[in-house]
Coordinates of C-alpha atoms and ligand atoms in Angstrom, one line a residue:
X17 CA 63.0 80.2 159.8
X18 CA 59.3 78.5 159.5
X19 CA 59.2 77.9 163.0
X20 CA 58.2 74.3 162.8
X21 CA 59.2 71.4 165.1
X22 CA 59.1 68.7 162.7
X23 CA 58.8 67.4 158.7
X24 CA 55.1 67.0 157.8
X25 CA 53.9 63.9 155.5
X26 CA 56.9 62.9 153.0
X27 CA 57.9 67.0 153.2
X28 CA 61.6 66.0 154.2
X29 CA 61.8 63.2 151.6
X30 CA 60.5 66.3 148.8
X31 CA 63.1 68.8 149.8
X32 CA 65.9 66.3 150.0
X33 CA 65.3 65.1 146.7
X34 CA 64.8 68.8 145.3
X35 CA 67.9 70.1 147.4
X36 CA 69.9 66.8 145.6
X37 CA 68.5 68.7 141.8
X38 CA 65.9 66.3 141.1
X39 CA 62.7 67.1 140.3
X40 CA 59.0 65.2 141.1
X41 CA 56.1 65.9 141.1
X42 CA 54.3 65.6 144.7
X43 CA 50.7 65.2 145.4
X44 CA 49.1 66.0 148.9
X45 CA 46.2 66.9 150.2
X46 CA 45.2 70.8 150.4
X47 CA 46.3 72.0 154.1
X48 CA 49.0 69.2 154.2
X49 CA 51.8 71.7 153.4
X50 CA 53.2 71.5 149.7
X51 CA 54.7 75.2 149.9
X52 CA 57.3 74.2 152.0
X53 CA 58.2 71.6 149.7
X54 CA 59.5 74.2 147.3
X55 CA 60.1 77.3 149.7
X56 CA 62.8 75.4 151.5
X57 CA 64.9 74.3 149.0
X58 CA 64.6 77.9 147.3
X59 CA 65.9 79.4 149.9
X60 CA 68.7 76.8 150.5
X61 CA 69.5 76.7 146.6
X62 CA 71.5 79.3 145.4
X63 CA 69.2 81.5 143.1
X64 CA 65.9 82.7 142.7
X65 CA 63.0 80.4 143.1
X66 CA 60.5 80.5 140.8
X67 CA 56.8 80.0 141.5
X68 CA 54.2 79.3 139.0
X69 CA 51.0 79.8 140.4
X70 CA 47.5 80.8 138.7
X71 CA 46.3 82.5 141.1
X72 CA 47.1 86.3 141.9
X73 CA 45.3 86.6 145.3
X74 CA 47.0 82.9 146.5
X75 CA 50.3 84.5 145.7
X76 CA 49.6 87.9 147.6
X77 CA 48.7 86.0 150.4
X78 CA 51.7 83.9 150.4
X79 CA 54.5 86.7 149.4
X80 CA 53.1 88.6 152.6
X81 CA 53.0 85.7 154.4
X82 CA 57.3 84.9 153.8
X83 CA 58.0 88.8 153.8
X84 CA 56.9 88.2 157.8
X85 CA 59.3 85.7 158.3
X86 CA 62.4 87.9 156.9
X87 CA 62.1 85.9 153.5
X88 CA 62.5 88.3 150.0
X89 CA 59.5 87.8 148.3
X90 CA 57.4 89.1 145.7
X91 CA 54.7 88.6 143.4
X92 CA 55.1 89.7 139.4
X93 CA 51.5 90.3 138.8
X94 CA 49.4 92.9 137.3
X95 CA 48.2 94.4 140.8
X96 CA 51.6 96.0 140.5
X97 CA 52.1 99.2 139.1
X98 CA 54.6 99.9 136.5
X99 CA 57.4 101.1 139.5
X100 CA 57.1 98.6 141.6
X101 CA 57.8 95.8 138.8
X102 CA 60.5 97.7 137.4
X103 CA 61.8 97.9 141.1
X104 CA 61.0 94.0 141.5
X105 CA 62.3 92.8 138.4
X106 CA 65.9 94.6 139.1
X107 CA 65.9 93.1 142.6
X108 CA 65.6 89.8 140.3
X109 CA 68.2 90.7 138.6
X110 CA 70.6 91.7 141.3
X111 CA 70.1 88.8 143.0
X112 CA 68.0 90.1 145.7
X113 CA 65.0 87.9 145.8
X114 CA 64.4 84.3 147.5
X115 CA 61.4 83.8 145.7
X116 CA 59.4 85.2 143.1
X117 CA 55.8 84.5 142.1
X118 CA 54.2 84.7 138.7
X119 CA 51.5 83.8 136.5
X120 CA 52.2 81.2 134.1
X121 CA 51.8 83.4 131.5
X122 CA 53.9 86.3 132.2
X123 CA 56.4 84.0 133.0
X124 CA 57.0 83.0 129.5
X125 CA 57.0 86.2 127.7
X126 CA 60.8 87.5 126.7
X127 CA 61.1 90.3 129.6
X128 CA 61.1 87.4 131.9
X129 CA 62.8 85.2 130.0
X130 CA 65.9 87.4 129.3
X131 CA 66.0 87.6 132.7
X132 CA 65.9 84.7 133.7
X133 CA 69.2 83.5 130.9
X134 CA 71.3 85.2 133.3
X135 CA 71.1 84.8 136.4
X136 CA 70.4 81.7 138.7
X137 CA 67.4 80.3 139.2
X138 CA 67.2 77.6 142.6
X139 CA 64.5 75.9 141.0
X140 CA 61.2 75.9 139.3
X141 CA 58.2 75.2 141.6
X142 CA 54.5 74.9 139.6
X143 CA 51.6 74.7 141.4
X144 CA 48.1 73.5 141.2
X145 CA 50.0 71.7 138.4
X146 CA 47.2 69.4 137.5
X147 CA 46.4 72.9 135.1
X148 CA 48.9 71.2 132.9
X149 CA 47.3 68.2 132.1
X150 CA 44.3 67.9 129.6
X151 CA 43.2 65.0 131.7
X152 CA 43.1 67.0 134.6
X153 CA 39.7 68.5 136.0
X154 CA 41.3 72.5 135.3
X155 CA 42.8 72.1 132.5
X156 CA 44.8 75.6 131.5
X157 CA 46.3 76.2 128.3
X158 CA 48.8 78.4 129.5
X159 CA 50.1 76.0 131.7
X160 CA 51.4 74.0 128.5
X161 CA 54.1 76.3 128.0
X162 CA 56.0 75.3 131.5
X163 CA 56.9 72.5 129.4
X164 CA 59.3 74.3 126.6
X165 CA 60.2 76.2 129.8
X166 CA 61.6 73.1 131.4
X167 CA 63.7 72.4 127.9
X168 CA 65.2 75.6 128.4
X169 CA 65.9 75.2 131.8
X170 CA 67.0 71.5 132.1
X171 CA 69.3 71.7 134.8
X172 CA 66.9 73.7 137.0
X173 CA 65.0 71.6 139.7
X174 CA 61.4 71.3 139.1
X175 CA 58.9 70.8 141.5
X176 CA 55.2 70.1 140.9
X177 CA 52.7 69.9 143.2
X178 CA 49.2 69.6 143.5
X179 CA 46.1 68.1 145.5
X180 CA 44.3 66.6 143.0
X181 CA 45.6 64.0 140.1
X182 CA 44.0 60.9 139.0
X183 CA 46.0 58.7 137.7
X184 CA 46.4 59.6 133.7
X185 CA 46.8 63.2 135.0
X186 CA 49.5 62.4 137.1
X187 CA 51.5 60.7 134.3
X188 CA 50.6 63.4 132.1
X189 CA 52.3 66.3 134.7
X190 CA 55.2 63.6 134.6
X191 CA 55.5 63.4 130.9
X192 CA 54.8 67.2 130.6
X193 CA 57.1 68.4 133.0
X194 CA 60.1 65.3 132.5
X195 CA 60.2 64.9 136.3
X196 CA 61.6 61.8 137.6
X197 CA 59.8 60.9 140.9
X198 CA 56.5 61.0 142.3
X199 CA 55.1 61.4 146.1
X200 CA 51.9 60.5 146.6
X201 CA 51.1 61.4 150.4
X202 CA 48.2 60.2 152.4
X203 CA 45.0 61.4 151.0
X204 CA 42.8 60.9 153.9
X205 CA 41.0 63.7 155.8
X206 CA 39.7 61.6 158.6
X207 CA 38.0 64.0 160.5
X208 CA 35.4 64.4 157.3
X209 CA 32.3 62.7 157.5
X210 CA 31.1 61.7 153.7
X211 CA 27.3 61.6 153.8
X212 CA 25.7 61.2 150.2
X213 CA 21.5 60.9 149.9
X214 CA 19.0 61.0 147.2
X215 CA 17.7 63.6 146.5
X216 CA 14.3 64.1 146.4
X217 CA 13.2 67.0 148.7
X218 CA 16.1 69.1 148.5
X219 CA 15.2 71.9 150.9
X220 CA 14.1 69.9 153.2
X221 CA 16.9 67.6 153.4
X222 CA 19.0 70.7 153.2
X223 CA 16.8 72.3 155.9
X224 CA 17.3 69.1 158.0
X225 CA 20.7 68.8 157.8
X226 CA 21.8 72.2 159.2
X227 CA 18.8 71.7 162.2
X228 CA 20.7 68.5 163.2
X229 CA 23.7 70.7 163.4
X230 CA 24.8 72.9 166.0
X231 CA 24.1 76.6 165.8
X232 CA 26.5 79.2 163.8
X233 CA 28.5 77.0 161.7
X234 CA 30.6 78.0 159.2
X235 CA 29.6 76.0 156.1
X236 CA 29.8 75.9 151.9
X237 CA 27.0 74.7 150.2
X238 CA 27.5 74.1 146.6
X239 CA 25.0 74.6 143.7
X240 CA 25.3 74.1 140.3
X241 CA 23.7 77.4 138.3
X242 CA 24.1 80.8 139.5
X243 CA 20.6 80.7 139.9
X244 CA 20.2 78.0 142.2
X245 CA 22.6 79.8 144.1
X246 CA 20.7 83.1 144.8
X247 CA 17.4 80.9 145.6
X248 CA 19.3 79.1 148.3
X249 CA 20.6 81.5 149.9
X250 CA 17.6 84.2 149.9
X251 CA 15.6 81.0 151.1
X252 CA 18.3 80.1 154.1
X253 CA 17.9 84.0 154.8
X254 CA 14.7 83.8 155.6
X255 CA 15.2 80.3 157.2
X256 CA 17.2 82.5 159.9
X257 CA 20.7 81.7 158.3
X258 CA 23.2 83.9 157.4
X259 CA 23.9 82.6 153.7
X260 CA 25.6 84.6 151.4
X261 CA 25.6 83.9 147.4
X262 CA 28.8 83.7 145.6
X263 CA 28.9 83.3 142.1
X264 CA 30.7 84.5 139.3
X265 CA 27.4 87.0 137.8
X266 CA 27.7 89.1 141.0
X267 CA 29.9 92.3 140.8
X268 CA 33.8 92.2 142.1
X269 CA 32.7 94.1 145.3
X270 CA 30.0 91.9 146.5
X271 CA 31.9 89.2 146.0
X272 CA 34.8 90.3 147.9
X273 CA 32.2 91.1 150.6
X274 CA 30.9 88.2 150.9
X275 CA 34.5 86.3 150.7
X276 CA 35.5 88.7 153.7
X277 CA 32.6 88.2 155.8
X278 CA 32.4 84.2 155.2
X279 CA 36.6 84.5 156.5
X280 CA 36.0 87.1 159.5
X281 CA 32.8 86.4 161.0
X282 CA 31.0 83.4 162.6
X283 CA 28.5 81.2 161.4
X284 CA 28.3 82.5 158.1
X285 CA 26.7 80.0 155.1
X286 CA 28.6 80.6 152.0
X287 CA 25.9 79.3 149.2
X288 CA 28.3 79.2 145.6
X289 CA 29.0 77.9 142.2
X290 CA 32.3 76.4 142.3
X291 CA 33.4 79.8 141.5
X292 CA 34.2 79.7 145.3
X293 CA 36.8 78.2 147.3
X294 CA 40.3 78.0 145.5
X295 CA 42.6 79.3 147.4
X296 CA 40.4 80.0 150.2
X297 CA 42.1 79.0 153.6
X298 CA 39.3 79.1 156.5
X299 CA 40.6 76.4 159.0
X300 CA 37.1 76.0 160.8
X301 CA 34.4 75.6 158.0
X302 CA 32.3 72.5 159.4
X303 CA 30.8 71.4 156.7
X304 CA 30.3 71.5 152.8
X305 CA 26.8 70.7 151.3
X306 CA 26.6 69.8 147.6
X307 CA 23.2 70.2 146.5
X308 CA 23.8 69.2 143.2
X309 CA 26.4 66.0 141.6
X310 CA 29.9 67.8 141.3
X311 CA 31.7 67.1 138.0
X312 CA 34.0 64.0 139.4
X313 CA 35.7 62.6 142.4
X314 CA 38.5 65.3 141.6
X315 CA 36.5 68.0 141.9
X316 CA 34.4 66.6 144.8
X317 CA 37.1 65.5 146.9
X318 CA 38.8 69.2 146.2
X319 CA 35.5 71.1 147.5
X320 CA 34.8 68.6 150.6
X321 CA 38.9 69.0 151.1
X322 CA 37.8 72.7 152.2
X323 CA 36.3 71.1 155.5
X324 CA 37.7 70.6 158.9
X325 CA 41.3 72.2 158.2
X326 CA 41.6 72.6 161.3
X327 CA 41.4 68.8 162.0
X328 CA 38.3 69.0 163.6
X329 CA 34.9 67.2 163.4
X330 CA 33.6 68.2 160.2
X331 CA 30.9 66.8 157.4
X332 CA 30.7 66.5 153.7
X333 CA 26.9 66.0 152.4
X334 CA 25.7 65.3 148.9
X335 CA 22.6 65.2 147.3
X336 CA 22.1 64.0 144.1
X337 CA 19.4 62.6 141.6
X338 CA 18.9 61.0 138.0
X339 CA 18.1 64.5 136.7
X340 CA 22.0 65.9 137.8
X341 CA 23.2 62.9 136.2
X342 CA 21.6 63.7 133.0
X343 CA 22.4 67.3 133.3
X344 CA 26.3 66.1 133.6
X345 CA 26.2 64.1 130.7
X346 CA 24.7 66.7 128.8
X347 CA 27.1 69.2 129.8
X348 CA 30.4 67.1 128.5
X349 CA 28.4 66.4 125.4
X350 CA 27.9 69.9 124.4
X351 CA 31.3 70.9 125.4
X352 CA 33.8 72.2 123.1
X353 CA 36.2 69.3 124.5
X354 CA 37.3 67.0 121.9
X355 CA 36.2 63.8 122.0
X356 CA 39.2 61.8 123.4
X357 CA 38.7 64.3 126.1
X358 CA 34.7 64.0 125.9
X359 CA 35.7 60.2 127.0
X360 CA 37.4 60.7 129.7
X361 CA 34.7 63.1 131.6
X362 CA 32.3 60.7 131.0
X363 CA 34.9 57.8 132.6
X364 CA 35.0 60.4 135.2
X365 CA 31.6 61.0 135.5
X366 CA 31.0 57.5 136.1
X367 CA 33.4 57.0 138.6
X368 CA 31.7 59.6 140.8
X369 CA 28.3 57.9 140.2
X370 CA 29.8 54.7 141.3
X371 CA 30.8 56.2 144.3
X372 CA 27.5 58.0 145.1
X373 CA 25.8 54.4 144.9
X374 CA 28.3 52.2 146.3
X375 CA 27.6 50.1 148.9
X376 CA 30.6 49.9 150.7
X377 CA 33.0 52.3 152.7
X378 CA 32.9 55.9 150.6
X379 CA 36.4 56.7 151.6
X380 CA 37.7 53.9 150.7
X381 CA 36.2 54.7 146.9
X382 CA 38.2 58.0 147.1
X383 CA 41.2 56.7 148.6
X384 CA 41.5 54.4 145.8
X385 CA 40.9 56.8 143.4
X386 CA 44.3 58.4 144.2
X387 CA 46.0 55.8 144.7
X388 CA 45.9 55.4 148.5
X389 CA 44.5 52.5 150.8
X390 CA 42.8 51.8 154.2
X391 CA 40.4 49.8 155.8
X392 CA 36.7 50.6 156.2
X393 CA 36.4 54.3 157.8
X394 CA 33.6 54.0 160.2
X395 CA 32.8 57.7 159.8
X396 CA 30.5 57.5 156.4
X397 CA 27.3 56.6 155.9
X398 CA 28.0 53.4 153.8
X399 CA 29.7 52.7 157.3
X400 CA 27.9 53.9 159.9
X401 CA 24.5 52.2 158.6
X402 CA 25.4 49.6 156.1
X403 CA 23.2 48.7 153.5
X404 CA 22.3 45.3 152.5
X405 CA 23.1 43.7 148.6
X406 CA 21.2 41.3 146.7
X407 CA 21.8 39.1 143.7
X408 CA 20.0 42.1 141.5
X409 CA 19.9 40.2 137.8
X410 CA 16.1 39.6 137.7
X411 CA 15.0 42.8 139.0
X412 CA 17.8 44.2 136.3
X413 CA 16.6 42.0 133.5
X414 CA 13.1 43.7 134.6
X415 CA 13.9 47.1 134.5
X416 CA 15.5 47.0 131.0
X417 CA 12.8 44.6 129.4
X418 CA 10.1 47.5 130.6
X419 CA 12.2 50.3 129.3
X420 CA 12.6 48.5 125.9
X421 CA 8.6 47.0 126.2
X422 CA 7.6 51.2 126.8
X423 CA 9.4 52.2 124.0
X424 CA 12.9 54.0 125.4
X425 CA 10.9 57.0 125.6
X426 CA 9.6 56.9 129.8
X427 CA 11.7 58.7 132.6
X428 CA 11.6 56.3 135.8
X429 CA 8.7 56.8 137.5
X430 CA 6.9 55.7 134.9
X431 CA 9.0 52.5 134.2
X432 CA 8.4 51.8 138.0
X433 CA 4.6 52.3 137.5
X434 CA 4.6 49.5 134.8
X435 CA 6.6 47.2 136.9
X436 CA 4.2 47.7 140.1
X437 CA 1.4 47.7 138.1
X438 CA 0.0 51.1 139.1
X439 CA -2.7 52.8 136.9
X440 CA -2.1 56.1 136.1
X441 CA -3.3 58.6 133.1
X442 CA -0.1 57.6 131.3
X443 CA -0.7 54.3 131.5
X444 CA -4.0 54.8 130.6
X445 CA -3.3 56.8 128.2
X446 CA -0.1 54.7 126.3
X447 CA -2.3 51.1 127.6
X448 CA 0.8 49.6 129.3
X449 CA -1.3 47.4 131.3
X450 CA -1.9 45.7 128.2
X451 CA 2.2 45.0 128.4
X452 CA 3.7 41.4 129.5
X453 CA 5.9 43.6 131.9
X454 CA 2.5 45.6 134.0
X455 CA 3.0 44.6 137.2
X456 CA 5.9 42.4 137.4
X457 CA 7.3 44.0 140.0
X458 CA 4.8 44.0 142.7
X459 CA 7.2 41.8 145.1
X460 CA 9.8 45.4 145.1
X461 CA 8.3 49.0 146.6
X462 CA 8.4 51.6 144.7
X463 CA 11.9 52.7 146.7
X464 CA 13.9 49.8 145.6
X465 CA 12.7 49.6 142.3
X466 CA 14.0 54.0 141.9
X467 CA 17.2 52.7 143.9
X468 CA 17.7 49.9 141.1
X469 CA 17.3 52.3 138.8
X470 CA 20.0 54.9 139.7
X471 CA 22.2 51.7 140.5
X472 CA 22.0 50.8 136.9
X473 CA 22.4 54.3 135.5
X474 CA 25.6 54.9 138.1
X475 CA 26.4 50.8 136.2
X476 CA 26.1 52.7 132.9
X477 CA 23.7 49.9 132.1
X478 CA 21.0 52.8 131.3
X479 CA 20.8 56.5 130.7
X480 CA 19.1 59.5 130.7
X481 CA 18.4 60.7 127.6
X482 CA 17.9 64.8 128.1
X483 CA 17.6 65.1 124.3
X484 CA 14.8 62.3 124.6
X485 CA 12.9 64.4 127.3
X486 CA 14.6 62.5 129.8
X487 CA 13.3 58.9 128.8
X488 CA 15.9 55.9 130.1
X489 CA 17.6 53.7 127.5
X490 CA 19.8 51.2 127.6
X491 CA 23.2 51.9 126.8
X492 CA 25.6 49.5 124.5
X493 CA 26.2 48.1 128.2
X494 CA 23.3 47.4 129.0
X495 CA 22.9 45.3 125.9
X496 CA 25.6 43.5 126.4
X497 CA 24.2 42.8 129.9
X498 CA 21.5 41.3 128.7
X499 CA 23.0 39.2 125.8
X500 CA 26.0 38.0 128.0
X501 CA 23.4 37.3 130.9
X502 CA 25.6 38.9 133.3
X503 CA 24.3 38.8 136.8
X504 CA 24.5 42.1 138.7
X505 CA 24.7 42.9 142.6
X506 CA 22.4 45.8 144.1
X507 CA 22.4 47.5 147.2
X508 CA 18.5 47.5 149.0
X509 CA 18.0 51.2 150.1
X510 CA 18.9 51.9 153.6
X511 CA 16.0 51.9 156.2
X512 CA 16.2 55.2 156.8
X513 CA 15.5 55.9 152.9
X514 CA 12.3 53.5 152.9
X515 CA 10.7 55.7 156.4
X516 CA 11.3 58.6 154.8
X517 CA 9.5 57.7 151.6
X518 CA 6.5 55.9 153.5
X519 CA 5.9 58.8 155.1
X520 CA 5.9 61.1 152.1
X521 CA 3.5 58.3 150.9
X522 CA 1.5 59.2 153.8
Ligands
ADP26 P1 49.0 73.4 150.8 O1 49.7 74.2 149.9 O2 49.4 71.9 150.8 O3 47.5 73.5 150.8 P2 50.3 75.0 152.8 O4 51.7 74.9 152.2 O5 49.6 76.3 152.5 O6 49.4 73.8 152.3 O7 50.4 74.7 154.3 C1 49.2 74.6 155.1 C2 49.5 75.0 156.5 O8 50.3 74.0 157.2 C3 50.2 76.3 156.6 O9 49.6 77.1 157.6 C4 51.6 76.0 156.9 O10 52.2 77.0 157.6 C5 51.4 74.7 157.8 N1 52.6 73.8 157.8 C6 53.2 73.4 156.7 N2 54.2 72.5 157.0 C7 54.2 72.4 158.4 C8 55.0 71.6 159.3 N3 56.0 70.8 159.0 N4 54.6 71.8 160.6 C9 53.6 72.6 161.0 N5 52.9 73.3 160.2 C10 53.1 73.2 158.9
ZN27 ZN1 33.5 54.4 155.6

């Protein structure tokens, strides 16, 4: 029917174990093919099958998609006018559908319901079903009602898949949903290149990056604010690219313009909020550029997962700085989360930082992170030009005695100032070269020292503080640090980083 030669992954062991009536929940990568998970044993099942799915163009695309193959199929959504549901809900009724899409939400109300009391149903497939769970990055409320659905429906397979679920997400969907096995596929996208730098002259780097790259790309590059977005890519426009903004504040039909033409045509720069990209399925997109820290590995891995489909050759670039950081914290903090949920962000949030400053293979961070293994990649930077770590306690001890000496109140260029012993107005003006810590840092450049310092904010040993205008403080961490006299390991910047700044210098 599909036309395939072979099982992808642990696809046969999912459909065997659905076809048998149990129900899992199975995690693989985007591109690694979940839908047939569920779309064979629908068809196989007697019944409808029933897929949950939050998104109404993702279901268009895949109802036409099985209605080429000779597969009834149809989407309940509110593109349909009131005819065609009446026609597609009877055809439901009857008995004359394979599968049936719908929006969580519908799905629950009592039309659907009453239907679905009498007649078979093959099973119950949910996607992106991380929307369940509160500890998941896309937390959906409506999503919470698939779990009264499964009590109403015991006996009805469920399947729920997904790309993305850390580990207390994961059990969550399990406790949710009362599945009772789990398939965690291999997570790795090989033929991505992680790349992650400092940022500190973002066009540039930017500018860089796609000259070292060859000609009429197809590429996302991520911003944070809508803003940032329009800047980018009026700026890349006049660079000679053809970068097109994406964002939520433009109307319906440029955005679907832009969607189109990123999908049809070559070499076309897609510059978004992260508005941009579910459900998009562009096999050739070479790389994706995050000009600003995502929210957590989750969401990172899921917007670099929309590289190199296609298997080949393709990159994932980052650029981040304290100031993101800062911003990130400050954004959970004046959410409208609670604060069990305010926790975990921030756990999140420092997993990612952990990641952006690690010293070792980047992939094998991430792999980790979902529960997968492997050795060293060889195709990331930590990798490909390894950095060197020292015993960092002194410099540490340092660092924190000059924040706490200055008051909590300086941002880190200042704090490395005092600890080179470099005059400036400010420390003119505040006489911190009358403090035991000016200049006791003279044997570091100015490099390491703003390396150290983003290593101990990624160690949650400091912080920005955005209500403080962005002074550093230590964190209850970082107190502990220094009462326990923990020792601490830092990474010395790579070579590359210390030219680039030398020159700046210059
Ligand atoms: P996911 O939902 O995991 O992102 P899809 O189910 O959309 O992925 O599948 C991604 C692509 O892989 C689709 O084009 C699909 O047709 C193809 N595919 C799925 N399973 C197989 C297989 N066993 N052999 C070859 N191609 C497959
Ligand atoms: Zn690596």
């Amino acid at each position: 029917m599909f036309g395939y030669d072979s099982f992808r992954g642990h696809q046969q062991a999912v459909i065997e174990h659905v076809m048998a009536g149990g129900s899992c929940c199975t995690l693989m990568p985007t591109g690694a093919g979940k839908s047939l998970c569920y779309q064979i044993p629908a068809l196989c099942r007697p019944g409808v099958g029933i897929v949950v799915s939050p998104l109404i163009a993702l279901m268009q695309d895949q109802v036409s998609a099985l209605r080429e193959l000779g597969i009834r199929a149809a989407a309940l959504n509110s593109s349909l006018s009131w005819q065609e549901m009446q026609d597609a809900l009877s055809a439901m009724q009857n008995g004359q559908l394979d599968l049936v899409y719908i929006a969580p939400e519908r799905l629950v109300t009592d039309a659907i319901l009453n239907i679905l009391d009498h007649i078979d149903i093959a099973l119950i497939a949910i996607d992106e079903a991380h929307c369940v769970s509160q500890w998941g990055h896309d937390f959906r409320p409506e999503y919470r009602m698939l779990s009264a659905l499964r009590d109403r429906y015991p006996h009805v397979p469920c399947i729920a898949v997904t790309a993305t679920a850390d580990a207390p997400t994961r059990r969550d969907i399990m406790a949710q949903l009362k599945l009772d096995e789990i398939f965690v596929a291999g997570f790795d996208r090989p033929n991505i290149r992680y790349d992650v730098a400092v940022k500190d002259t973002p066009k540039k780097q930017l500018l860089t990056f796609l000259q070292d790259r060859p000609r009429g790309e197809s590429g996302i590059i991520y911003c944070l604010s809508r803003r940032k977005v329009d800047e980018t890519a009026e700026w890349l426009l006049d660079q000679g690219y053809t970068a097109l903004p994406y964002h939520a504040g433009l109307d319906a039909r440029t955005r679907a313009n832009h969607q189109n033409r990123f999908l049809k045509e070559e070499g076309v720069i897609i510059v978004a909020t992260i508005a941009f990209g579910m459900g998009i399925n562009k096999p050739d997109v070479r790389f994706v550029a995050h000009l600003d820290l995502p929210a957590n590995i989750e969401a990172y891995y899921q917007e670099t997962g929309r590289a190199g489909r296609d298997g080949l050759p393709a990159t994932a670039m980052m650029l981040y700085g304290l100031q993101d950081v800062a911003l990130r914290r400050q954004m959970i903090t004046n959410s409208d989360a609670p604060d069990e949920q305010k926790r975990v962000e921030h756990h999140k949030l420092t997993a990612l930082l952990g990641y952006c400053e690690a010293a070792h293979c980047r992939r094998q961070i991430l792999l980790q992170y979902f529960g997968d293994d492997g050795a060293p990649c060889g195709n990331c930077d930590s990798c490909l030009s390894p950095q060197q770590s020292i015993d960092g306690t002194i410099p540490a001890q340092k660092i924190l005695s000059c924040i706490h000496r200055t008051g909590n109140m300086f941002g880190g260029k200042h704090i490395v100032d005092v600890l080179t012993g470099t005059p400036t107005p400010q420390t003119d003006k505040h006489n911190h070269d009358q403090l035991s810590t000016w200049g006791i840092g003279t044997d570091i450049d100015r490099r390491t020292w703003e390396s150290f310092i983003r290593q101990m904010v990624a160690a949650n040993l400091i912080f920005v503080d955005l209500e403080g205008h962005g002074g550093l403080k230590m964190t209850t961490e970082g107190m502990q640090f220094l009462k326990d006299k923990a020792t601490l390991q830092l990474r010395l910047p790579r070579e590359k980083e210390s030219r680039q700044s030398k020159n700046r210098e210059a």
